[in-house]
Every structure is written in structure tokens, then in C-alpha cells.
mmCIF file of C-alpha atoms in Angstrom:
data_model
loop_
_atom_site.group_PDB
_atom_site.id
_atom_site.type_symbol
_atom_site.label_atom_id
_atom_site.label_comp_id
_atom_site.label_asym_id
_atom_site.label_seq_id
_atom_site.Cartn_x
_atom_site.Cartn_y
_atom_site.Cartn_z
ATOM 1 C CA LYS A 1 0.000 0.000 0.000
ATOM 2 C CA ILE A 2 1.453 3.353 -1.088
ATOM 3 C CA GLU A 3 0.335 6.476 0.714
ATOM 4 C CA LYS A 4 0.624 9.930 -0.796
ATOM 5 C CA ILE A 5 0.996 12.929 1.424
ATOM 6 C CA VAL A 6 -0.040 16.146 -0.274
ATOM 7 C CA ASN A 7 0.668 19.556 1.162
ATOM 8 C CA ALA A 8 -0.896 22.540 -0.565
ATOM 9 C CA THR A 9 -1.118 26.225 0.148
ATOM 10 C CA ALA A 10 -3.100 28.980 -1.500
ATOM 11 C CA ASN A 11 -3.124 32.741 -1.177
ATOM 12 C CA VAL A 12 -6.371 34.616 -1.549
ATOM 13 C CA THR A 13 -7.006 38.344 -1.546
ATOM 14 C CA VAL A 14 -10.478 39.286 -0.345
ATOM 15 C CA PHE A 15 -11.918 42.666 -1.317
ATOM 16 C CA VAL A 16 -14.082 44.144 1.415
ATOM 17 C CA ALA A 17 -16.478 46.832 0.241
ATOM 18 C CA CYS A 18 -16.541 49.794 2.617
ATOM 19 C CA PRO A 19 -19.059 52.370 1.382
ATOM 20 C CA ASN A 20 -18.812 55.706 3.181
ATOM 21 C CA ILE A 21 -19.531 59.385 2.619
ATOM 22 C CA THR A 22 -18.465 62.563 4.359
ATOM 23 C CA ILE A 23 -20.826 65.549 4.373
ATOM 24 C CA ASN A 24 -19.724 69.057 5.313
ATOM 25 C CA LYS A 25 -22.326 71.810 5.697
ATOM 26 C CA THR A 26 -21.356 75.465 5.820
ATOM 27 C CA ALA A 27 -23.416 78.639 5.883
ATOM 28 C CA SER A 28 -22.876 81.936 4.174
ATOM 29 C CA SER A 29 -21.453 84.619 6.400
ATOM 30 C CA TYR A 30 -24.556 86.742 5.895
ATOM 31 C CA SER A 31 -25.567 88.536 9.078
ATOM 32 C CA LEU A 32 -28.959 87.636 10.505
ATOM 33 C CA SER A 33 -29.402 90.955 12.241
ATOM 34 C CA THR A 34 -32.662 91.574 10.389
ATOM 35 C CA VAL A 35 -35.905 89.677 10.810
ATOM 36 C CA GLY A 36 -36.532 87.492 7.801
ATOM 37 C CA GLY A 37 -32.879 87.496 6.789
ATOM 38 C CA SER A 38 -31.778 84.570 4.674
ATOM 39 C CA VAL A 39 -28.958 82.106 5.028
ATOM 40 C CA THR A 40 -27.408 80.184 2.150
ATOM 41 C CA TYR A 41 -26.127 76.717 2.998
ATOM 42 C CA TYR A 42 -23.444 74.870 1.047
ATOM 43 C CA TYR A 43 -23.004 71.097 1.128
ATOM 44 C CA ASN A 44 -19.827 69.277 0.160
ATOM 45 C CA VAL A 45 -20.370 65.531 -0.203
ATOM 46 C CA THR A 46 -17.319 63.306 -0.689
ATOM 47 C CA ASN A 47 -17.165 59.574 -1.339
ATOM 48 C CA THR A 48 -14.556 58.470 1.210
ATOM 49 C CA GLY A 49 -15.215 54.763 0.746
ATOM 50 C CA ASN A 50 -13.629 52.317 -1.649
ATOM 51 C CA VAL A 51 -16.639 51.643 -3.907
ATOM 52 C CA PRO A 52 -18.774 53.794 -6.222
ATOM 53 C CA LEU A 53 -22.004 55.075 -4.649
ATOM 54 C CA SER A 54 -25.389 55.768 -6.205
ATOM 55 C CA ASN A 55 -28.747 57.144 -5.039
ATOM 56 C CA VAL A 56 -27.079 59.218 -2.352
#
């Protein structure tokens, strides 16, 4: 009886999806010293993850 001993190794790289966004909100420097004054807001949205995003 002949026995075979087989040793094998394999390397695998696994991609882990990490969706993420960063949102920064700033306001205009307009003074609100008057009643009814308006403020303009600005949003900066950045994809900081490692996959494309949609429907954000």
C-alpha cells in the first residue's frame, strides 16, 4: 500500500467593500441681524469609501 501525502497552500485576496460618505455643511457669512434674513447653505459631499455610490 502506497500512501501519498499532499501539502498545498493557496493565497487569496479578499476585497471588502466599505461604502462611506463625508458631508460638510457650511453657511454663508450673511448677518442675521434683520428679521426674515436669509442664510445660504453649502453642502460638500465626498465619497470616502472604496466603492462607487449611487442614489445618495
